[in-house]
mmCIF file of N, CA, C and O in Angstrom:
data_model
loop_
_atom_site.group_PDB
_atom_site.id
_atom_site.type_symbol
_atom_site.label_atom_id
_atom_site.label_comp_id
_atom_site.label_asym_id
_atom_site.label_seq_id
_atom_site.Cartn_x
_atom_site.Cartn_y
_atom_site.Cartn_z
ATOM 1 N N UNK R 407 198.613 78.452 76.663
ATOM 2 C CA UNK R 407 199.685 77.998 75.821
ATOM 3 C C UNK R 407 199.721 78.813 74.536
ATOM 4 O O UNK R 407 198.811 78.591 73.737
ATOM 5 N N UNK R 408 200.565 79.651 74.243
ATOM 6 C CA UNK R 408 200.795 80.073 72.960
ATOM 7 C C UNK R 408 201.213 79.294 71.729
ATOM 8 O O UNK R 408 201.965 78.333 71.891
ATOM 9 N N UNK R 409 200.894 79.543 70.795
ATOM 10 C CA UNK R 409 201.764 78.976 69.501
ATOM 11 C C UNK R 409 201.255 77.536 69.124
ATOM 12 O O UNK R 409 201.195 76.913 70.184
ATOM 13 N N UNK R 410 200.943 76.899 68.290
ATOM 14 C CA UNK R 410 200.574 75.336 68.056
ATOM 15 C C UNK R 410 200.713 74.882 68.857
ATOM 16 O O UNK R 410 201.327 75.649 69.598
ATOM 17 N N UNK R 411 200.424 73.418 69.615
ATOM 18 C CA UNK R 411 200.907 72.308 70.269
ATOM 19 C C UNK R 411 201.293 71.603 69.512
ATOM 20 O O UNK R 411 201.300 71.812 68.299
ATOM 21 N N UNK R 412 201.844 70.254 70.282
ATOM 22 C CA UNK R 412 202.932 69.573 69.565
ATOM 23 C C UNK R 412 202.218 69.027 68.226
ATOM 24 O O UNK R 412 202.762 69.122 67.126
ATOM 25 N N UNK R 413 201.213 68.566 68.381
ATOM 26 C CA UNK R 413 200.709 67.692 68.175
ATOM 27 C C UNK R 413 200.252 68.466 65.996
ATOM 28 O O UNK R 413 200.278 67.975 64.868
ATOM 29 N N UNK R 414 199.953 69.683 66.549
ATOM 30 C CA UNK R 414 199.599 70.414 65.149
ATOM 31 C C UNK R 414 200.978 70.698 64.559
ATOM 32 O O UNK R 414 201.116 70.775 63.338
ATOM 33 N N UNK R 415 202.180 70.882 65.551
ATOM 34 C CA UNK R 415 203.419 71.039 64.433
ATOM 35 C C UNK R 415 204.140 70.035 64.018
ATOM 36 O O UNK R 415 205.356 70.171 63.886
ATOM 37 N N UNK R 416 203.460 68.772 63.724
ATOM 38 C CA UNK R 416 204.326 67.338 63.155
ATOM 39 C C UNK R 416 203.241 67.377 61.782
ATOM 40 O O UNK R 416 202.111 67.799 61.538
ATOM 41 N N UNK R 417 204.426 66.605 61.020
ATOM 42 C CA UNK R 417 203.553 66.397 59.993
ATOM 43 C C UNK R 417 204.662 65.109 59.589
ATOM 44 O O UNK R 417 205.856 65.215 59.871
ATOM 45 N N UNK R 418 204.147 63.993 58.954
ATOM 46 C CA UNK R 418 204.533 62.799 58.944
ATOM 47 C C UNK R 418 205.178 63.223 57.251
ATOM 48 O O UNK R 418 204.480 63.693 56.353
ATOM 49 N N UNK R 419 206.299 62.984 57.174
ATOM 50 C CA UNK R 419 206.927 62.930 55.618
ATOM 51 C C UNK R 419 207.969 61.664 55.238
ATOM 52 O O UNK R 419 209.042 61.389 55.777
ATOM 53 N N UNK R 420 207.289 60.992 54.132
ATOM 54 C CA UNK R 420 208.016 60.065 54.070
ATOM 55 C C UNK R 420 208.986 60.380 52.700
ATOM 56 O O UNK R 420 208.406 60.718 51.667
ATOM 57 N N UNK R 421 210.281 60.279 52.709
ATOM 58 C CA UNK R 421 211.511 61.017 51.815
ATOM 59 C C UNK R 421 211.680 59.290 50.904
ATOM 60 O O UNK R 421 212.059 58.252 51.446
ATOM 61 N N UNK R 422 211.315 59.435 49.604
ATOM 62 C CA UNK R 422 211.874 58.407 48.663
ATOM 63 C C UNK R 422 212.923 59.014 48.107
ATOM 64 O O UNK R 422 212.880 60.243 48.056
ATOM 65 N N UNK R 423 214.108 58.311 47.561
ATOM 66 C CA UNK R 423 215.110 58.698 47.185
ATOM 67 C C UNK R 423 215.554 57.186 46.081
ATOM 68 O O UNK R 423 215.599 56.032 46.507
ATOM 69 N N UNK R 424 215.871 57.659 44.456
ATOM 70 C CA UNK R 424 216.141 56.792 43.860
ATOM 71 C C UNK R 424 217.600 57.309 43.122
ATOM 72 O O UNK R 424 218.016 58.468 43.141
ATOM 73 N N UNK R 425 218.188 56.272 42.541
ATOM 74 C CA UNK R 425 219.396 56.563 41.978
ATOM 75 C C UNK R 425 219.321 55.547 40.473
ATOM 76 O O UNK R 425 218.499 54.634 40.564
ATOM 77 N N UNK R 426 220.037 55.620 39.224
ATOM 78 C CA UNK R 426 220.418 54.555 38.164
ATOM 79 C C UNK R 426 221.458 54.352 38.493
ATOM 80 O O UNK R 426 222.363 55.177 38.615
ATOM 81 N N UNK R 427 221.503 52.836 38.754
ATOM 82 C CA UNK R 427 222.557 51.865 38.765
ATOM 83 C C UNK R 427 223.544 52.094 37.240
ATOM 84 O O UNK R 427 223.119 52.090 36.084
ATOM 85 N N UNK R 428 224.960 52.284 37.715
ATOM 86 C CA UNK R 428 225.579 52.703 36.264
ATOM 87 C C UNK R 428 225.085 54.012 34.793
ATOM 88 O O UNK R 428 225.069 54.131 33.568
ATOM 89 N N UNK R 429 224.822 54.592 35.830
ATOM 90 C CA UNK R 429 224.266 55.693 34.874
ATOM 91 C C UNK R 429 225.606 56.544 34.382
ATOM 92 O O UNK R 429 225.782 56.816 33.195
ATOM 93 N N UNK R 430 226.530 56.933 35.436
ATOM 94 C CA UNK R 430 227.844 57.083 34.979
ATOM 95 C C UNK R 430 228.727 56.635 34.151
ATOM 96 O O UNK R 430 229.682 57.158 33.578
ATOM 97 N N UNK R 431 228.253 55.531 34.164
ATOM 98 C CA UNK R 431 229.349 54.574 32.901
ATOM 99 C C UNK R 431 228.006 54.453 31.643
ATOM 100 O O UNK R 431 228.259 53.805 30.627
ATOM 101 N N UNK R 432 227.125 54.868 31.740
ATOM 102 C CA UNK R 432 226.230 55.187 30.457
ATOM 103 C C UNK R 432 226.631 56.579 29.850
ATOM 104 O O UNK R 432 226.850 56.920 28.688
ATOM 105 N N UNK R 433 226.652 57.259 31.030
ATOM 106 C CA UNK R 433 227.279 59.107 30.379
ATOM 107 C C UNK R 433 228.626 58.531 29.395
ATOM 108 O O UNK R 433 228.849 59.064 28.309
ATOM 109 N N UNK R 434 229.218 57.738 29.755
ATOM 110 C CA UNK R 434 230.717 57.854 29.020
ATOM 111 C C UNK R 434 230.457 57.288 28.198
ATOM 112 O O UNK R 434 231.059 57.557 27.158
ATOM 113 N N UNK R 435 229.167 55.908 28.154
ATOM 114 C CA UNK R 435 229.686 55.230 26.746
ATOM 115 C C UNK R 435 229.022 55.720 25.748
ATOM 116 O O UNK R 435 229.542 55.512 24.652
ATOM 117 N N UNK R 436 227.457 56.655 25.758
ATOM 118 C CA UNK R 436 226.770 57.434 24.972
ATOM 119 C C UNK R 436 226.152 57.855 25.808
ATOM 120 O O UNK R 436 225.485 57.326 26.697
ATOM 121 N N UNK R 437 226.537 59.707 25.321
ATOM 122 C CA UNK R 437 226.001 60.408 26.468
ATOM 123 C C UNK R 437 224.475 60.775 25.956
ATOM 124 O O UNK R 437 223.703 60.901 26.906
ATOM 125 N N UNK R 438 223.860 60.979 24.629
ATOM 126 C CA UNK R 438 223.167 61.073 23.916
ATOM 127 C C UNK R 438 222.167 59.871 24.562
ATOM 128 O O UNK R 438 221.218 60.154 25.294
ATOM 129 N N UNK R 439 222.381 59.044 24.335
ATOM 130 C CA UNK R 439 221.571 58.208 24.722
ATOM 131 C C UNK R 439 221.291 57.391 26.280
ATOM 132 O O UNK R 439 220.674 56.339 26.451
ATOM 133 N N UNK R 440 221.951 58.241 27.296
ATOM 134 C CA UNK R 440 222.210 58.032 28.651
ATOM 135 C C UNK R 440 221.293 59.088 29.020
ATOM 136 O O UNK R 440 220.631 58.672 29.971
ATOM 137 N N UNK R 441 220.806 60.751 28.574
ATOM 138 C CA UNK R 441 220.251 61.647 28.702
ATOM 139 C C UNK R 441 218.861 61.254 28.328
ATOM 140 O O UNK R 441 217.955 61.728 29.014
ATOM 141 N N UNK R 442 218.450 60.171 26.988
ATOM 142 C CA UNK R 442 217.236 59.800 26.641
ATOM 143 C C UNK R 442 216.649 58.921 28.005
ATOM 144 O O UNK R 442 215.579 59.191 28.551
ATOM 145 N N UNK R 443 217.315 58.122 28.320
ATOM 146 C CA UNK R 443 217.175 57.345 29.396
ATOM 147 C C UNK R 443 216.939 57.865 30.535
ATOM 148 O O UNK R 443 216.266 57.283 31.385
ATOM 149 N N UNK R 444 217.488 59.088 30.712
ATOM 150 C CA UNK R 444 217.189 59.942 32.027
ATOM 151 C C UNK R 444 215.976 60.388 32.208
ATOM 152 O O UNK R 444 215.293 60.251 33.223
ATOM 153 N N UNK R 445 215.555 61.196 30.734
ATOM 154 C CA UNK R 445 214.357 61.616 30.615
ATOM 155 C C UNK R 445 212.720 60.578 31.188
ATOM 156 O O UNK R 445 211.923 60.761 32.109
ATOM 157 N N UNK R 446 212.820 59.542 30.128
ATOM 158 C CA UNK R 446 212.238 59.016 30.234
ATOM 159 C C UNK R 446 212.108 58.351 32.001
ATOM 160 O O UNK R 446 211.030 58.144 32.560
ATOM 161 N N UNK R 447 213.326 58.137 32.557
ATOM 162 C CA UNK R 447 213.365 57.524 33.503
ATOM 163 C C UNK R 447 212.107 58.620 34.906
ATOM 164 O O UNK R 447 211.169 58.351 35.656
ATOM 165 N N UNK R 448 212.854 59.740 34.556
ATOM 166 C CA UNK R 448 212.435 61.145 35.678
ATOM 167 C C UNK R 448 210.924 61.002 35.301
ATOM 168 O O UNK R 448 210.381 60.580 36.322
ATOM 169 N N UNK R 449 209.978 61.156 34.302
ATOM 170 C CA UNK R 449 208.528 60.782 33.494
ATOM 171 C C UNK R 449 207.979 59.872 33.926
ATOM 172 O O UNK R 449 206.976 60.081 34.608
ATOM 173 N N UNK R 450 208.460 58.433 33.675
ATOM 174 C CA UNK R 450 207.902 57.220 34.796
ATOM 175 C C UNK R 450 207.795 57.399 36.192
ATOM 176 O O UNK R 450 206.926 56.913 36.916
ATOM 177 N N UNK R 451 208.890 58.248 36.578
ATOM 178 C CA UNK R 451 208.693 58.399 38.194
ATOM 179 C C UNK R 451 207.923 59.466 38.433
ATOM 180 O O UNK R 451 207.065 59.056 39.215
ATOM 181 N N UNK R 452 207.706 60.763 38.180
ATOM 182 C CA UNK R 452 206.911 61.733 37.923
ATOM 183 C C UNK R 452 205.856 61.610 37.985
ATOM 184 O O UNK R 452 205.153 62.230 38.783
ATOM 185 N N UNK R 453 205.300 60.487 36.875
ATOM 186 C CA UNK R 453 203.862 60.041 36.830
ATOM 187 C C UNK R 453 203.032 59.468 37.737
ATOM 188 O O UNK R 453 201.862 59.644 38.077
ATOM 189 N N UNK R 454 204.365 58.368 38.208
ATOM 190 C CA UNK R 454 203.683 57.700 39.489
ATOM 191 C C UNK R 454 203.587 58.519 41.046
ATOM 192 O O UNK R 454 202.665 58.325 41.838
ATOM 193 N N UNK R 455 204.692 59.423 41.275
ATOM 194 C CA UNK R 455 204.601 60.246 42.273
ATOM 195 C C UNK R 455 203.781 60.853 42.381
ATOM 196 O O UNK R 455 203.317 60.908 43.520
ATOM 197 N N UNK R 456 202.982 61.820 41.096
ATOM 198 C CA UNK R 456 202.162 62.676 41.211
ATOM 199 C C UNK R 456 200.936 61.916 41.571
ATOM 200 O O UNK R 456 200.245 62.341 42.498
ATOM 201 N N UNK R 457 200.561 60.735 40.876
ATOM 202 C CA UNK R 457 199.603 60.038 40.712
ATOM 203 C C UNK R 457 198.774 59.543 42.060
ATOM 204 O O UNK R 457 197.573 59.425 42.305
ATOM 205 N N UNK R 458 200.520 59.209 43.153
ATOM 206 C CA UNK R 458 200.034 58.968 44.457
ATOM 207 C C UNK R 458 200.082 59.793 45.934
ATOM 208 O O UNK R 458 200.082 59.403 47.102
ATOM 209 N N UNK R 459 200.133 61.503 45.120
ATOM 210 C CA UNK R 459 200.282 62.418 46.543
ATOM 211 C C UNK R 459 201.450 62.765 47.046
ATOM 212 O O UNK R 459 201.652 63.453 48.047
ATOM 213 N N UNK R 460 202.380 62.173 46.186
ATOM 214 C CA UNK R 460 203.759 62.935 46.319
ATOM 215 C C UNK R 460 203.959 63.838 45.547
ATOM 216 O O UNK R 460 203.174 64.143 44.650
ATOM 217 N N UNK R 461 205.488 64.639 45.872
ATOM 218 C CA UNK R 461 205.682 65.607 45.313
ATOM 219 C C UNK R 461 207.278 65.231 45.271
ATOM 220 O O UNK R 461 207.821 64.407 46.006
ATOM 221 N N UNK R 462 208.012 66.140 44.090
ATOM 222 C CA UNK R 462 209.242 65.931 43.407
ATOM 223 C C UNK R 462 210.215 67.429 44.359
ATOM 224 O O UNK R 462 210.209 68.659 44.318
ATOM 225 N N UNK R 463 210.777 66.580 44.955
ATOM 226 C CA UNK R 463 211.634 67.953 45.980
ATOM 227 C C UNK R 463 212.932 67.950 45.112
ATOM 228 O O UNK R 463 213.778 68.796 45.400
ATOM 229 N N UNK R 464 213.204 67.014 43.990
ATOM 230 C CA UNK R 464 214.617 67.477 43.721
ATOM 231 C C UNK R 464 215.106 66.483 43.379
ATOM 232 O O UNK R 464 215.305 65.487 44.074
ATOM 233 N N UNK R 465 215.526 66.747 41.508
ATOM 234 C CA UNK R 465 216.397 65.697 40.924
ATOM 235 C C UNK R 465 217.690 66.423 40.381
ATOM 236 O O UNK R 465 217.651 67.611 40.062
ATOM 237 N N UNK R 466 218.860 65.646 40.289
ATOM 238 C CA UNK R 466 219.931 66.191 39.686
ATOM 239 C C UNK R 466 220.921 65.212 39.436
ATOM 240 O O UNK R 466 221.015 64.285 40.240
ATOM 241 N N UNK R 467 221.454 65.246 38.743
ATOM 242 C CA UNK R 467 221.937 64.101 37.846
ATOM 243 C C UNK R 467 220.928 62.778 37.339
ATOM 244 O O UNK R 467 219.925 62.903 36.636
ATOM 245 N N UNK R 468 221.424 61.605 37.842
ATOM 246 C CA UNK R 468 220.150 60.045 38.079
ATOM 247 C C UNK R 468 219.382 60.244 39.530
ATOM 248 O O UNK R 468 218.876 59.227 40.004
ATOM 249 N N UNK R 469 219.305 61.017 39.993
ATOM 250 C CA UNK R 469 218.845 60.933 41.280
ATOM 251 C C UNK R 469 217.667 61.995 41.424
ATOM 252 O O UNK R 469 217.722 63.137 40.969
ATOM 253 N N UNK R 470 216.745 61.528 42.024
ATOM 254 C CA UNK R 470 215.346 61.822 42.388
ATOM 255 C C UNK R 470 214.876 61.535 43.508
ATOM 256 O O UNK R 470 214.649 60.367 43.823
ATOM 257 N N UNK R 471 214.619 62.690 44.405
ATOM 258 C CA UNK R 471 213.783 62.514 45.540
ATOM 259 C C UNK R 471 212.341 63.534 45.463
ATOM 260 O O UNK R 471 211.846 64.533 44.941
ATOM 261 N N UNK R 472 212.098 62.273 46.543
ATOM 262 C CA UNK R 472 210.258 62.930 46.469
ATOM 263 C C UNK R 472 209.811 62.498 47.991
ATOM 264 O O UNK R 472 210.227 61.613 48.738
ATOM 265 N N UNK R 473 208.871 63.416 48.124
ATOM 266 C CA UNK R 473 207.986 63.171 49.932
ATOM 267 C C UNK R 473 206.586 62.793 49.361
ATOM 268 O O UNK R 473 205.910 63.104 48.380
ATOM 269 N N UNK R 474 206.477 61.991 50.419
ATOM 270 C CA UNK R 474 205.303 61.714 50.398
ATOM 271 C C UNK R 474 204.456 61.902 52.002
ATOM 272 O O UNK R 474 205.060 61.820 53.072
ATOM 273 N N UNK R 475 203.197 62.121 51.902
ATOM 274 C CA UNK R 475 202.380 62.517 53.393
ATOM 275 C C UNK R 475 202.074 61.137 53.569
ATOM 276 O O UNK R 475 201.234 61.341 54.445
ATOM 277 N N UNK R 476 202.074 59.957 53.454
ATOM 278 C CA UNK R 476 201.921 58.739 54.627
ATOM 279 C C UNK R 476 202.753 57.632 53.674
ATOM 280 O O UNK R 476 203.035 57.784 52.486
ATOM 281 N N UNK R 477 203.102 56.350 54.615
ATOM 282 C CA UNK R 477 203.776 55.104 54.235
ATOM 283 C C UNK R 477 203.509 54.474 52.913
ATOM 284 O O UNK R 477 204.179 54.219 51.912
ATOM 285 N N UNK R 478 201.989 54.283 53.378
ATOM 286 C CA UNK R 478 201.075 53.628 52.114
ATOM 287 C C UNK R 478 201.340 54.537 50.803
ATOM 288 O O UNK R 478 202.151 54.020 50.035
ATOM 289 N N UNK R 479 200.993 55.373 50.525
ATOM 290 C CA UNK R 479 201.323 56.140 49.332
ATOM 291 C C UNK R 479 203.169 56.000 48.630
ATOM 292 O O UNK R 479 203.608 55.689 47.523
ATOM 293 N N UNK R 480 203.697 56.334 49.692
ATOM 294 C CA UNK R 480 205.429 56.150 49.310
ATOM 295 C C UNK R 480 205.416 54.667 48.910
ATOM 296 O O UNK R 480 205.995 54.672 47.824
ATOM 297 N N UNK R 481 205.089 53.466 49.178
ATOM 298 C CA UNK R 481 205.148 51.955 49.300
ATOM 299 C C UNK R 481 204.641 52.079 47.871
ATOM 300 O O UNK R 481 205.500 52.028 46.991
ATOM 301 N N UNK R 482 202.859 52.298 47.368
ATOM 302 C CA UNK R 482 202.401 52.039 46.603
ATOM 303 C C UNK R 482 203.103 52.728 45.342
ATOM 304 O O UNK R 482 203.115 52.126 44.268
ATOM 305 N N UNK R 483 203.538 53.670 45.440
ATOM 306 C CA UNK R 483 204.143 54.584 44.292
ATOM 307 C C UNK R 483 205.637 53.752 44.094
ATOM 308 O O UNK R 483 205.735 53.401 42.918
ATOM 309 N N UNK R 484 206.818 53.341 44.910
ATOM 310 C CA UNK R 484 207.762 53.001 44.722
ATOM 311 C C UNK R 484 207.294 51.681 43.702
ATOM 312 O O UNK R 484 207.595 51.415 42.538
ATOM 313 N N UNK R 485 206.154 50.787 45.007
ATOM 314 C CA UNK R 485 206.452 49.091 43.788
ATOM 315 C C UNK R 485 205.837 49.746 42.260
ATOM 316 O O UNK R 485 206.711 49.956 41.419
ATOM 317 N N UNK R 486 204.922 49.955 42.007
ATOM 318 C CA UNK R 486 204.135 50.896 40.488
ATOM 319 C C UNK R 486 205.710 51.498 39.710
ATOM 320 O O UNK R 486 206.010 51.444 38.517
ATOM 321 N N UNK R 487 206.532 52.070 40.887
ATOM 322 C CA UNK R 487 207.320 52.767 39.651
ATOM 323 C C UNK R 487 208.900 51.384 39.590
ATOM 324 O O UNK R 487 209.947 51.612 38.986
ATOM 325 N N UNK R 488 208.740 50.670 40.016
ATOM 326 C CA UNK R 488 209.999 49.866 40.374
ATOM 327 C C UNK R 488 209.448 48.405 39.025
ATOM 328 O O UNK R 488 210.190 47.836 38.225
ATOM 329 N N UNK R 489 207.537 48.135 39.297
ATOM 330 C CA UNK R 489 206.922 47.350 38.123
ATOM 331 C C UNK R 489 207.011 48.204 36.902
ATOM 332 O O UNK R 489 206.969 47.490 35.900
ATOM 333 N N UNK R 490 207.135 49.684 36.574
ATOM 334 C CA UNK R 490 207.109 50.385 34.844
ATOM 335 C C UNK R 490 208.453 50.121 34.543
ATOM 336 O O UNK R 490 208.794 49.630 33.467
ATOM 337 N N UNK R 491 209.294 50.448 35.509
ATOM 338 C CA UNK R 491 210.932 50.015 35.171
ATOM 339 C C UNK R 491 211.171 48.860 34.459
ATOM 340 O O UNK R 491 211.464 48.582 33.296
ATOM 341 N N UNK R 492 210.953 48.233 35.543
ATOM 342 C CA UNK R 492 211.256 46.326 35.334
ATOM 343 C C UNK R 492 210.113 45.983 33.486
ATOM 344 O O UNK R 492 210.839 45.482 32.627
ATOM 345 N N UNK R 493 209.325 46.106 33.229
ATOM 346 C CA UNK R 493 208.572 46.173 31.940
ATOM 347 C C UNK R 493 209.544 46.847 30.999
ATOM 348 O O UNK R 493 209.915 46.227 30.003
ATOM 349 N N UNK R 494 209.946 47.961 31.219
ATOM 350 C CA UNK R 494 210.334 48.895 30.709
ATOM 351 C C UNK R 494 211.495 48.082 30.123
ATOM 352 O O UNK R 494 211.377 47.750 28.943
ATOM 353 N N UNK R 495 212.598 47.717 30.787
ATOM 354 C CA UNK R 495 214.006 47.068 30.827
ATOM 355 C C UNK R 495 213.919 45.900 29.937
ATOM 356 O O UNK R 495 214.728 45.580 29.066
ATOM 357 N N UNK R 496 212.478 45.114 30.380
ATOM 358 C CA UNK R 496 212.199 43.652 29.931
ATOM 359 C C UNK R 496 212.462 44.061 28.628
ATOM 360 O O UNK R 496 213.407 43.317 28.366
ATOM 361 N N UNK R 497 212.271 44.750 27.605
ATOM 362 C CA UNK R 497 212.344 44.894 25.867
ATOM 363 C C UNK R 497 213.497 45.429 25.796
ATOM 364 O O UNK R 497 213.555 46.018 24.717
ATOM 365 N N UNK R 498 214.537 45.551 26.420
ATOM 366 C CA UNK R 498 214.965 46.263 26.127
ATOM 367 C C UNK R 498 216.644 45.278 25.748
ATOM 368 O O UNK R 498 216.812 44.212 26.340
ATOM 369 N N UNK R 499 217.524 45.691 24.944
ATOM 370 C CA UNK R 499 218.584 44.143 25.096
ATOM 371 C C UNK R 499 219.552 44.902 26.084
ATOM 372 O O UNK R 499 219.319 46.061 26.428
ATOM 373 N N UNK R 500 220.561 44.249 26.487
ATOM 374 C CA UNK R 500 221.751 44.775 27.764
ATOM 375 C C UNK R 500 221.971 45.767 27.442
ATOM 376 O O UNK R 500 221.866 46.751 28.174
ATOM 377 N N UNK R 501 222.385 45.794 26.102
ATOM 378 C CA UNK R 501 223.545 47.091 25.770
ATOM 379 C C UNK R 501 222.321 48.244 25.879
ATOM 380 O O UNK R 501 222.580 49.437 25.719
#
């Protein structure tokens, strides 16, 4: 048999993909402060991705995707970055 078998050319990737709810209607109402929010937002997720063996394939606009090499890692990194959010938001007032 030439060339890998099947078995060496799989590799398990699990694709997270996040978006901000109304981030568009934040660009319009202050864009200044819709860009602070971005920042910070891409940093929280960053931290936790790197933290759990993922890697950042690509953000542009509110949107961020990342792979991860097994379930458990993608799972543990999403709730961690979905609990800094939710903290995050808690101080924070609507507007």
């Amino acid at each position: 048999m030439n060339g890998p078998s099947t078995a060496e050319s799989r590799r398990l990737s699990v694709i997270v993909f996040t978006d901000i709810v109304g981030y568009s209607r934040m660009v319009q109402n202050d864009e200044a402060l819709a860009l602070e929010l971005l920042t910070e937002h891409n940093r929280i997720l960053a931290h936790r991705i790197d933290a759990h063996g993922g890697r950042t394939i690509k953000t542009a606009g509110d949107s961020f995707m990342a792979a991860f090499g097994s379930a458990a890692s993608a799972v543990t990194a999403t709730a961690e970055i979905q609990q800094a959010l939710t903290e995050r938001n808690a101080s924070q007032s609507e507007d």
